[in-house]
PDB file of C-alpha atoms in Angstrom:
ATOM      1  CA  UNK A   1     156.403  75.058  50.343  1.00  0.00           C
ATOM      2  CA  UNK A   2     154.464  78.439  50.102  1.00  0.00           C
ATOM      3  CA  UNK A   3     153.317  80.082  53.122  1.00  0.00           C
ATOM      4  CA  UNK A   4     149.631  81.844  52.738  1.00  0.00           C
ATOM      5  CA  UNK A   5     147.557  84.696  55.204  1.00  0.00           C
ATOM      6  CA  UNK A   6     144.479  82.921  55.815  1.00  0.00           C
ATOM      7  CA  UNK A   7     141.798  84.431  57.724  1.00  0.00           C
ATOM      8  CA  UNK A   8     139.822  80.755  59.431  1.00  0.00           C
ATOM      9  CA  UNK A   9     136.638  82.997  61.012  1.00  0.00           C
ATOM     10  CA  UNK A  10     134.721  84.993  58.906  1.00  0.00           C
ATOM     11  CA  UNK A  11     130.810  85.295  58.533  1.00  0.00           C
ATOM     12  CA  UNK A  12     128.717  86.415  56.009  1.00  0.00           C
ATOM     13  CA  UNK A  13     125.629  88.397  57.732  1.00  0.00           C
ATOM     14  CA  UNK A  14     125.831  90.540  60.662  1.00  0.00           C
ATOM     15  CA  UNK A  15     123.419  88.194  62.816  1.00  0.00           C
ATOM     16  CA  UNK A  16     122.963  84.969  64.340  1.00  0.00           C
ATOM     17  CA  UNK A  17     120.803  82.164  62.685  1.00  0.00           C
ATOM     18  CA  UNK A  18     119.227  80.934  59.279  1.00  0.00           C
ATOM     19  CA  UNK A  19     116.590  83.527  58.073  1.00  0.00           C
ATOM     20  CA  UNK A  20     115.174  83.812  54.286  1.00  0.00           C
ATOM     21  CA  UNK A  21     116.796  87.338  53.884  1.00  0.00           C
ATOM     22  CA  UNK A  22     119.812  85.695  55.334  1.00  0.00           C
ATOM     23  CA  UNK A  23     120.433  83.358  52.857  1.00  0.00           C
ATOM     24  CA  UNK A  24     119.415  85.769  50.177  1.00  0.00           C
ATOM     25  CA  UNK A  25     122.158  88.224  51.564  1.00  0.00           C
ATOM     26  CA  UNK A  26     124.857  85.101  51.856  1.00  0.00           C
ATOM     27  CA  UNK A  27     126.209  85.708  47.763  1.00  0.00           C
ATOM     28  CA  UNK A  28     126.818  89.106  48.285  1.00  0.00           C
ATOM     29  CA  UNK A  29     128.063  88.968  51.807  1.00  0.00           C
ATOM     30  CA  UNK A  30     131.161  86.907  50.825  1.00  0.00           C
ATOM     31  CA  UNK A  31     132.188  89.171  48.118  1.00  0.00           C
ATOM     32  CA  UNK A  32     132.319  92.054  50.843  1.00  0.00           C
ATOM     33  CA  UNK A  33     134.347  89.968  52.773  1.00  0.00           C
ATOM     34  CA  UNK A  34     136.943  89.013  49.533  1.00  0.00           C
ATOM     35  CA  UNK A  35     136.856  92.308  48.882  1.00  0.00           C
ATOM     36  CA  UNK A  36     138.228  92.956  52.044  1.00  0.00           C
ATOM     37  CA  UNK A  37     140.602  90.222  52.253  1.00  0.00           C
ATOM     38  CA  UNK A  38     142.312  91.148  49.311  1.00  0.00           C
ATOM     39  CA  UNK A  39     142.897  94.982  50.381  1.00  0.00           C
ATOM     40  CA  UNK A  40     144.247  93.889  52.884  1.00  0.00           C
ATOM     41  CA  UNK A  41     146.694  91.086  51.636  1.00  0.00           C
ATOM     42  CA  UNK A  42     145.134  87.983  52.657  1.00  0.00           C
ATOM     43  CA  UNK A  43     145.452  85.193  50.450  1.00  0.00           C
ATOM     44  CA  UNK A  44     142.271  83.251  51.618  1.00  0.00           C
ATOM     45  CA  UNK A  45     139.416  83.227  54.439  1.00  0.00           C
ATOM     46  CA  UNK A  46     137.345  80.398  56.121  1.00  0.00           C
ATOM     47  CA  UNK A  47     133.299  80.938  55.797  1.00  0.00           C
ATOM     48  CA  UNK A  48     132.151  80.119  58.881  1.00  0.00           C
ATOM     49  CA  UNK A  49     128.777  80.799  59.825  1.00  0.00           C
ATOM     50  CA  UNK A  50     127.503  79.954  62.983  1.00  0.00           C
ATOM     51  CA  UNK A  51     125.298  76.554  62.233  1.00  0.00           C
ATOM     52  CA  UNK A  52     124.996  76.046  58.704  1.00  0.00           C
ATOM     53  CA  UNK A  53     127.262  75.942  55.617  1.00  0.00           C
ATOM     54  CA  UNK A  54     126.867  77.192  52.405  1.00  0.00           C
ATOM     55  CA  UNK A  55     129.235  76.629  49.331  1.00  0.00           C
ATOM     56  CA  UNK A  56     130.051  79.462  47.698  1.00  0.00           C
ATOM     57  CA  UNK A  57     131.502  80.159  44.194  1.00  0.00           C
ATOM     58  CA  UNK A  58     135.339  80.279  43.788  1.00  0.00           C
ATOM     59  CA  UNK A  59     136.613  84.002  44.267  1.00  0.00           C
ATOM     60  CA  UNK A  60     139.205  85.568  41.992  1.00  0.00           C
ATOM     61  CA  UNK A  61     142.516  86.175  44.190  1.00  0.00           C
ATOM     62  CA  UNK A  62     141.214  85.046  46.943  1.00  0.00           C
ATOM     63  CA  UNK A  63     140.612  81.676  48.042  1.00  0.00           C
ATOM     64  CA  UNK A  64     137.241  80.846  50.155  1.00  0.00           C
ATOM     65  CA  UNK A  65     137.745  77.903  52.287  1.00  0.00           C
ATOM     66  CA  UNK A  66     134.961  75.859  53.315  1.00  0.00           C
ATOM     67  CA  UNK A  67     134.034  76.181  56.837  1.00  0.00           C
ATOM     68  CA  UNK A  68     131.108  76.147  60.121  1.00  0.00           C
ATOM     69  CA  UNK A  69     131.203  77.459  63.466  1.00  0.00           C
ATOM     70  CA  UNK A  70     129.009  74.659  65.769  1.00  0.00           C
ATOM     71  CA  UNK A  71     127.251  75.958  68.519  1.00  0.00           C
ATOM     72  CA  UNK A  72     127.703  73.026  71.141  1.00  0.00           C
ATOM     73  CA  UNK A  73     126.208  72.633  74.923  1.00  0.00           C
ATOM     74  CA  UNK A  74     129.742  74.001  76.096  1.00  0.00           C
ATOM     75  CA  UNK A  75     130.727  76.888  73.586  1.00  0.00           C
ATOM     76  CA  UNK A  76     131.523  77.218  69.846  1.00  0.00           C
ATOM     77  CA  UNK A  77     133.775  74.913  67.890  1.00  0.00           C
ATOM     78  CA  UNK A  78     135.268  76.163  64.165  1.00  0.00           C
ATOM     79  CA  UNK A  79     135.086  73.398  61.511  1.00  0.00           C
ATOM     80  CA  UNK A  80     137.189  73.869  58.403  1.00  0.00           C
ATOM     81  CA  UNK A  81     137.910  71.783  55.403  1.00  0.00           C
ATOM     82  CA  UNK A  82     136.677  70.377  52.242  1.00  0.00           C
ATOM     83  CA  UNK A  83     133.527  68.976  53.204  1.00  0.00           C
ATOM     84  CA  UNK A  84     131.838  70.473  56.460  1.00  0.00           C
ATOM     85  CA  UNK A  85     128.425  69.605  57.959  1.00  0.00           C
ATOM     86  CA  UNK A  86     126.401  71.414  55.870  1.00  0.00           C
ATOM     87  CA  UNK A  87     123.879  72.087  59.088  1.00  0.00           C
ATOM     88  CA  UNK A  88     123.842  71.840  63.119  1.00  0.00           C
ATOM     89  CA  UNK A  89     121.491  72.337  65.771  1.00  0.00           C
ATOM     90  CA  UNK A  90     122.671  74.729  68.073  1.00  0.00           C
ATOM     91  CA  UNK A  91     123.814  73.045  71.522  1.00  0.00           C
ATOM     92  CA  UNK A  92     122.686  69.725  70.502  1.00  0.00           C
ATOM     93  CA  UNK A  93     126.021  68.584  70.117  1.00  0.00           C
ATOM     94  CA  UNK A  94     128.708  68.379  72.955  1.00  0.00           C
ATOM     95  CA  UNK A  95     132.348  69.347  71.965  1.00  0.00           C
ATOM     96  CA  UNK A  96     133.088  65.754  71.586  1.00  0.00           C
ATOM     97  CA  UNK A  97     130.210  65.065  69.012  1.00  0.00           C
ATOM     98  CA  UNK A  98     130.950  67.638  67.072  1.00  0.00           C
ATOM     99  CA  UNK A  99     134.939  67.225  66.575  1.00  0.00           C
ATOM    100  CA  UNK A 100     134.168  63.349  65.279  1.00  0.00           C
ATOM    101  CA  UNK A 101     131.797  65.127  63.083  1.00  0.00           C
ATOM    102  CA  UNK A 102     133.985  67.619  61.782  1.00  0.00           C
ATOM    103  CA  UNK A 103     136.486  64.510  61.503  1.00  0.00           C
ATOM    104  CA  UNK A 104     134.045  62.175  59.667  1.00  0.00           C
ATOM    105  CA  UNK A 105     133.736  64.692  57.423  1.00  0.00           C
ATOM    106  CA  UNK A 106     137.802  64.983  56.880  1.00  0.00           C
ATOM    107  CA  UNK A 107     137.747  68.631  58.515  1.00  0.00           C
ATOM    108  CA  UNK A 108     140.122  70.096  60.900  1.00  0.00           C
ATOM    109  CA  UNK A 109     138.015  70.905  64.784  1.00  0.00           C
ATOM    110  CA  UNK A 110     139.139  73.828  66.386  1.00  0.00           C
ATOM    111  CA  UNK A 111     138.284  75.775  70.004  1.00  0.00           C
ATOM    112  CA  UNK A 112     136.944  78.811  68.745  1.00  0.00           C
ATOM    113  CA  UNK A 113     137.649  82.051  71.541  1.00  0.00           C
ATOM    114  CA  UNK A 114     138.064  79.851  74.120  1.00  0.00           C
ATOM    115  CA  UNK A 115     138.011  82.652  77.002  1.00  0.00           C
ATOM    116  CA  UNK A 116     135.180  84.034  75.580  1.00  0.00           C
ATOM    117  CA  UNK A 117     131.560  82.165  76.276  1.00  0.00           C
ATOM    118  CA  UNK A 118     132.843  79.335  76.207  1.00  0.00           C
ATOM    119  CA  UNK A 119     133.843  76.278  78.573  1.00  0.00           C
ATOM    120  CA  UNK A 120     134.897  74.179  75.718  1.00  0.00           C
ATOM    121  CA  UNK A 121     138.496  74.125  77.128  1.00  0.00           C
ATOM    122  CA  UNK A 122     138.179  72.783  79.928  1.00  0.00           C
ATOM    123  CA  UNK A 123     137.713  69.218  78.155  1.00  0.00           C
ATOM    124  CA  UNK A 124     140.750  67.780  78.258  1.00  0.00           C
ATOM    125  CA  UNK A 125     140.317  64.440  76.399  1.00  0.00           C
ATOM    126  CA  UNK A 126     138.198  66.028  73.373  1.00  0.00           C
ATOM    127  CA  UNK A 127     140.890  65.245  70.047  1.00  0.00           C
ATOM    128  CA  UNK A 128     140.679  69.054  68.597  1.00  0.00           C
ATOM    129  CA  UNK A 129     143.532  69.900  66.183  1.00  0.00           C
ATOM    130  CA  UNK A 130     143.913  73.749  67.032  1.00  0.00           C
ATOM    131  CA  UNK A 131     142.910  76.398  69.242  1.00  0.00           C
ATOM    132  CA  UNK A 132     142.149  79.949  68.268  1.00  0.00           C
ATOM    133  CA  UNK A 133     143.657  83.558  68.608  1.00  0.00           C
ATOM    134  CA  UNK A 134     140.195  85.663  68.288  1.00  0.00           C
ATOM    135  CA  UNK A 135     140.330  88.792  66.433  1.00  0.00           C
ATOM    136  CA  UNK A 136     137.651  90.699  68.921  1.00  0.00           C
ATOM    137  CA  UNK A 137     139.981  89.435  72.277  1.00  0.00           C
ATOM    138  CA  UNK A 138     143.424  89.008  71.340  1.00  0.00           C
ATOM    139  CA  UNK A 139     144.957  89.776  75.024  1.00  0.00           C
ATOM    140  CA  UNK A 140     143.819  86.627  75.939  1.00  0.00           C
ATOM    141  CA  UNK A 141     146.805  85.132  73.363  1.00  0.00           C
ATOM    142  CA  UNK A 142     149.052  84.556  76.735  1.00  0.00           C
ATOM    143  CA  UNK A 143     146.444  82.274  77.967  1.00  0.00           C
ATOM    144  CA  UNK A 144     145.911  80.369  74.715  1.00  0.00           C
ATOM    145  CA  UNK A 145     148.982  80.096  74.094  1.00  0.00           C
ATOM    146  CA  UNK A 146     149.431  78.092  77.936  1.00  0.00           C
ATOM    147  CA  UNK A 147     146.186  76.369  76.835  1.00  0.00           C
ATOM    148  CA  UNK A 148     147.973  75.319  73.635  1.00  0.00           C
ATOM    149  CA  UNK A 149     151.158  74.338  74.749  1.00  0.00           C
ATOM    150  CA  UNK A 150     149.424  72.802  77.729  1.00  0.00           C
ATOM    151  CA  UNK A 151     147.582  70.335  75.305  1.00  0.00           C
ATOM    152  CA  UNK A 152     150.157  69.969  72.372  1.00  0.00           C
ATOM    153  CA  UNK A 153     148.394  71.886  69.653  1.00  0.00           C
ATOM    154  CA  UNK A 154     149.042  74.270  67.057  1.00  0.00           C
ATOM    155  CA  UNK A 155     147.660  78.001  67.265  1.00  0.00           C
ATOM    156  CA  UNK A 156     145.468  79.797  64.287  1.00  0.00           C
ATOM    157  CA  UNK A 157     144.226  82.944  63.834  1.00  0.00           C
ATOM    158  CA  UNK A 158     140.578  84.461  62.859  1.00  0.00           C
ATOM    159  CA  UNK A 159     139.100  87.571  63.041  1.00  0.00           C
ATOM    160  CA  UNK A 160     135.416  86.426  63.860  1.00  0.00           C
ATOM    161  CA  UNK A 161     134.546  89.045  61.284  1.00  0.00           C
ATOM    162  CA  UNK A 162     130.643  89.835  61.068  1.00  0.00           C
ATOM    163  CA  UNK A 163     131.289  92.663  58.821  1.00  0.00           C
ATOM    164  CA  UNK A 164     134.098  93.328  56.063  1.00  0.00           C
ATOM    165  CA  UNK A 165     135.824  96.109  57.717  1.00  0.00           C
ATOM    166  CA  UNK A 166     136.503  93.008  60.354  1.00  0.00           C
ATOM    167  CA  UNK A 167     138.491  90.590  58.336  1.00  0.00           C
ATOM    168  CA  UNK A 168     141.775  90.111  58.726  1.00  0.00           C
ATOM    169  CA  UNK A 169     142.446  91.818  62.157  1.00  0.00           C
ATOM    170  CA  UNK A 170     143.609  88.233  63.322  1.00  0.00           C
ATOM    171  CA  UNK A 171     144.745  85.528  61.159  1.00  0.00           C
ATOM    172  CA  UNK A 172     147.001  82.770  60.344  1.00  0.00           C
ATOM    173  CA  UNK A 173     150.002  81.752  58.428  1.00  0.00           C
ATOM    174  CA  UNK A 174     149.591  78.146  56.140  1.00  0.00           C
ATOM    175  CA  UNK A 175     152.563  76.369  54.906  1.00  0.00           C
ATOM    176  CA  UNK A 176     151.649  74.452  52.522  1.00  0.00           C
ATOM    177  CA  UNK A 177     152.638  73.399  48.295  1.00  0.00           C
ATOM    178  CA  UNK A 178     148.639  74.910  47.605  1.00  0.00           C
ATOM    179  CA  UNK A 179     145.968  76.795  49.901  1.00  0.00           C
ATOM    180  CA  UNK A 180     143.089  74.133  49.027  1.00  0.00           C
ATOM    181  CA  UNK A 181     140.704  73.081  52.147  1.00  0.00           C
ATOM    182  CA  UNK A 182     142.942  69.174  51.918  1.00  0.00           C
ATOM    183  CA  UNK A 183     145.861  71.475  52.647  1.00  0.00           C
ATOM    184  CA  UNK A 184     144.911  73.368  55.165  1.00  0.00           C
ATOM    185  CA  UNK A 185     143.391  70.700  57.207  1.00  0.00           C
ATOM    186  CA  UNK A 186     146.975  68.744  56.355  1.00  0.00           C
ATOM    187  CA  UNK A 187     149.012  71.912  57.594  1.00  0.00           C
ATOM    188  CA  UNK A 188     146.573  72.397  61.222  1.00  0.00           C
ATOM    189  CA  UNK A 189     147.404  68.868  61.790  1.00  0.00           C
ATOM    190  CA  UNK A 190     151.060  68.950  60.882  1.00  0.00           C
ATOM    191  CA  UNK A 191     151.589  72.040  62.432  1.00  0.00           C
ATOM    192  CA  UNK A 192     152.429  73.854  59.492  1.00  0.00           C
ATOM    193  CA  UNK A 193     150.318  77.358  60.832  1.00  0.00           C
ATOM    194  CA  UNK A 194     150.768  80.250  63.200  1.00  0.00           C
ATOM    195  CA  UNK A 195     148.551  82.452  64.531  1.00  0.00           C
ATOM    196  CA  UNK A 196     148.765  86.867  63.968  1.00  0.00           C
ATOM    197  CA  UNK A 197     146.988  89.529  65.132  1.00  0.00           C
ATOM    198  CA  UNK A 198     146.863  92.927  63.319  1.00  0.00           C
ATOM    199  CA  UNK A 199     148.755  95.355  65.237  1.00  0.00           C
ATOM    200  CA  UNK A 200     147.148  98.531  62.973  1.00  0.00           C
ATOM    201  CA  UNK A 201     145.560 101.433  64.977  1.00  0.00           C
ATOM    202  CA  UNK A 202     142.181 100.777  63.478  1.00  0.00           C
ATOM    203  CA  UNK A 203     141.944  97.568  64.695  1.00  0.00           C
ATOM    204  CA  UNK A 204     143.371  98.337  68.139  1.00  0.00           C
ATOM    205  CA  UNK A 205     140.307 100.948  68.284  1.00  0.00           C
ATOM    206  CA  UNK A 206     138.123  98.041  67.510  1.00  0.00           C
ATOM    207  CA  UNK A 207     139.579  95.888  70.099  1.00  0.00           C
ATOM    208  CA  UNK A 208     139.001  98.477  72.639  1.00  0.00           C
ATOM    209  CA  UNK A 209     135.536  98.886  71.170  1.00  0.00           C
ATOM    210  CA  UNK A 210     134.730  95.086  71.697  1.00  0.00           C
ATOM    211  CA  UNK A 211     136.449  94.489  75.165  1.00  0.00           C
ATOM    212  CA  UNK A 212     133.832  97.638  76.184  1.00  0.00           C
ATOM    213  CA  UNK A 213     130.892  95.998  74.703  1.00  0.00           C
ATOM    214  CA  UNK A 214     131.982  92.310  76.083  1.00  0.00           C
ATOM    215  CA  UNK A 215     132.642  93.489  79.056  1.00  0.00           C
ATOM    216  CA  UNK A 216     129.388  94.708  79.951  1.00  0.00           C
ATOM    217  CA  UNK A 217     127.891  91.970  78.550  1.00  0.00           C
ATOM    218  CA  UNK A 218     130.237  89.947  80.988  1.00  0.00           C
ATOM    219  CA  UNK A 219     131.031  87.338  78.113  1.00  0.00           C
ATOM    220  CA  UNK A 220     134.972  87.028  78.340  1.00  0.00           C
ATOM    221  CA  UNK A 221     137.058  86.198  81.266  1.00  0.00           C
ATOM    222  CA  UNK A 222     139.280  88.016  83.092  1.00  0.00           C
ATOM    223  CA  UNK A 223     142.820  88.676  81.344  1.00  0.00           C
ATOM    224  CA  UNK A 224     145.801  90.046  83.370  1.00  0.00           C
ATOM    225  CA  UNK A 225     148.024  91.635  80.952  1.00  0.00           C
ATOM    226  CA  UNK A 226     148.142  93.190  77.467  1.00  0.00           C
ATOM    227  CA  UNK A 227     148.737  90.659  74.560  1.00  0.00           C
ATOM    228  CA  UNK A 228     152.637  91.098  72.604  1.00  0.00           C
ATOM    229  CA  UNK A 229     151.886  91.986  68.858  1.00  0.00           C
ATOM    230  CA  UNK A 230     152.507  89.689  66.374  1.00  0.00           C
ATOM    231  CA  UNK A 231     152.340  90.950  63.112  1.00  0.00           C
ATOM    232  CA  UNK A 232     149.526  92.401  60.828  1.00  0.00           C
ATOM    233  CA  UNK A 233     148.521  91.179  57.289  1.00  0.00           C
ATOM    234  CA  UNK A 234     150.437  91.446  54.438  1.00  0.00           C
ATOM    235  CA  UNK A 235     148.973  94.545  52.853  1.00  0.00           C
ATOM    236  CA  UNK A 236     149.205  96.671  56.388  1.00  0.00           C
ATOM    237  CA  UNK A 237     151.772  99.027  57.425  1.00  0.00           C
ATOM    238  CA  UNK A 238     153.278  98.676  61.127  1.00  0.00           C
ATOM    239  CA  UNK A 239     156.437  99.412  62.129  1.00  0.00           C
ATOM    240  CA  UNK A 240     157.921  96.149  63.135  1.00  0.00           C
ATOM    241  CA  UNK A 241     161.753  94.398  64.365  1.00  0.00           C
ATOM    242  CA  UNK A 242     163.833  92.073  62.196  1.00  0.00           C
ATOM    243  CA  UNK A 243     161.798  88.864  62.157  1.00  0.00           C
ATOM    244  CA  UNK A 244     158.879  91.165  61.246  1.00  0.00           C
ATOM    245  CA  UNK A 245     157.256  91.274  64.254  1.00  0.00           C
ATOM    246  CA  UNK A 246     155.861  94.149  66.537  1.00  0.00           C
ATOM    247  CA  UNK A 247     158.137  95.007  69.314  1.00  0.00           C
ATOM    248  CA  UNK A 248     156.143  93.966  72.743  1.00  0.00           C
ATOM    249  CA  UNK A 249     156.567  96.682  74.856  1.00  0.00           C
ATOM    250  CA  UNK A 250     155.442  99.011  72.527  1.00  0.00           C
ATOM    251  CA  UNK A 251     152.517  97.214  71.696  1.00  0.00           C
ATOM    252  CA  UNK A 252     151.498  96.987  75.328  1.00  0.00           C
ATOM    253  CA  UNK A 253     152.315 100.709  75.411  1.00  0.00           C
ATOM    254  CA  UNK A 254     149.921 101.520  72.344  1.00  0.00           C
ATOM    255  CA  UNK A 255     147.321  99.137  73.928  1.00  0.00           C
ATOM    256  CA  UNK A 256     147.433 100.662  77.326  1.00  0.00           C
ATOM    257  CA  UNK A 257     147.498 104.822  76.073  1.00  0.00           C
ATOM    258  CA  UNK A 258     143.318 104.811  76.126  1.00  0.00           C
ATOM    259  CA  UNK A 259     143.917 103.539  79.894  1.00  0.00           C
ATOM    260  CA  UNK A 260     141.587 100.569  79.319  1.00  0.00           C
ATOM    261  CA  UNK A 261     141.860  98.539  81.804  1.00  0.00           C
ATOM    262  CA  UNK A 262     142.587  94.727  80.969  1.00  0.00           C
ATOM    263  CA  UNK A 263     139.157  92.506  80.525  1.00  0.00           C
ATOM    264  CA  UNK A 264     136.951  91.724  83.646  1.00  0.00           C
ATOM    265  CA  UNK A 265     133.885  89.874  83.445  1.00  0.00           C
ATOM    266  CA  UNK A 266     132.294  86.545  83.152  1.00  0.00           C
ATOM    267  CA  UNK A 267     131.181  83.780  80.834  1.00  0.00           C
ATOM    268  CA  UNK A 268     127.686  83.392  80.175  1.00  0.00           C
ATOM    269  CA  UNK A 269     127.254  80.346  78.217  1.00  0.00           C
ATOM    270  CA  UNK A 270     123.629  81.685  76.828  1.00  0.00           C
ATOM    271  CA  UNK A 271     125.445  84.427  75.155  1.00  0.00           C
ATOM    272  CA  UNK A 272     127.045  84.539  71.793  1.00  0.00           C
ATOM    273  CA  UNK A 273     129.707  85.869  70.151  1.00  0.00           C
TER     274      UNK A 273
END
């Protein structure tokens, strides 16, 4: 068994929606994001475009895993695996619709930022197989993590990247003999993945740069303390303790030294991500 750094939330274009230069810009907006996966050490990433999927031809290095982000009546749910809906309606579906699609179509259903715009946790009975650590809000990990344990599921990692210099911030680790989209969807439900969150000082700036934005936007819920780090991908430097992880308190000391406050604001469900 091989373990793999898999970023599950990328997108291709820097906006919302199916447009004709969209589409056009899809090719060459994957390639950005390999190219940025592999600098960084990542082994594969998840397209997931919000709505809509569009195959994409195999990388070199890096393995591009088959994936949509549904916009349901309650929030956004991440789709991955080897044969995802290749188009949605946006809030047409409830939660519930769209994880028996995503499992009709042998995919893995997963709450994407679920303290950010969305309600979609809440919904206890609602058969997801993960729940996500988002790139743009990882503070909130200590309450996904509750969420998670709270409900029995595994944690996984994406960086909701809508530009390259965005991938990998969060991820997750795969366990698994191959990284194909069978496997992955095999290793969610088995448990076989972890979530991480790139401790590096450029993405901390970002962070700080998308709690500002989100937070005037009121989009993501309140969170009461600083989130622990938890590792960075493989190609990043970070001084780290023997099991390779950051040392918490001084994470929460490098989070806290631009005096941002933690995030205050709430969910507006017409808002996206």
């Amino acid at each position: 068994m091989r373990t793999y750094a898999v970023d599950l939330h990328t997108h291709t274009r820097f906006f919302h929606g199916r447009r004709s230069l969209g589409d056009r810009f899809d090719p060459l907006g994957v390639r950005l994001l390999v190219a940025a996966a592999r600098r960084r050490g990542l082994d594969g990433i998840a397209t997931t475009n919000h709505d809509y999927y569009t195959p994409f031809d195999p990388a070199v290095h890096v393995e591009t895993l088959p994936g949509i982000e549904i916009t349901t009546d309650r929030g956004h749910v991440l789709v991955v695996g080897p044969d995802p809906p290749a188009e949605t309606e946006p809030e047409a579906l409830s939660p519930g619709e769209a994880v028996e699609l995503a499992h009709d179509h042998d995919c893995a259903a997963i709450v994407a930022h679920p303290f950010r715009n969305s309600t979609v946790r809440e919904l206890e009975d609602v058969p997801f197989d993960a729940i996500e650590v988002n790139g743009k809000h990882p503070r909130s990990r200590p309450l996904v993590t509750k969420l998670a344990d709270k409900r029995d599921l595994p944690m996984v990692g994406g960086s909701d990247a809508h530009y390259p210099f965005e991938v990998g911030r969060a991820y997750t680790v795969v366990e698994a003999e191959r990284l194909t989209p069978e496997a992955l969807v095999d290793a969610i439900r088995d448990d076989r993945v972890s979530a991480r969150v790139s401790g590096s000082s450029f993405d901390r700036l970002l962070r700080r740069g998308y709690r500002s934005v989100h937070r005037r936007k009121r989009v993501i819920d309140a969170i009461e303390r600083p989130t622990p780090g938890v590792g960075t991908p493989p190609g990043e430097d970070e001084t780290t303790d023997a099991g390779g992880e950051v040392e918490v308190g001084e994470r929460m000391k490098a989070e806290d030294e631009d005096g941002t406050d933690a995030e205050a604001g709430t969910e507006l469900p017409s808002d996206t991500d």
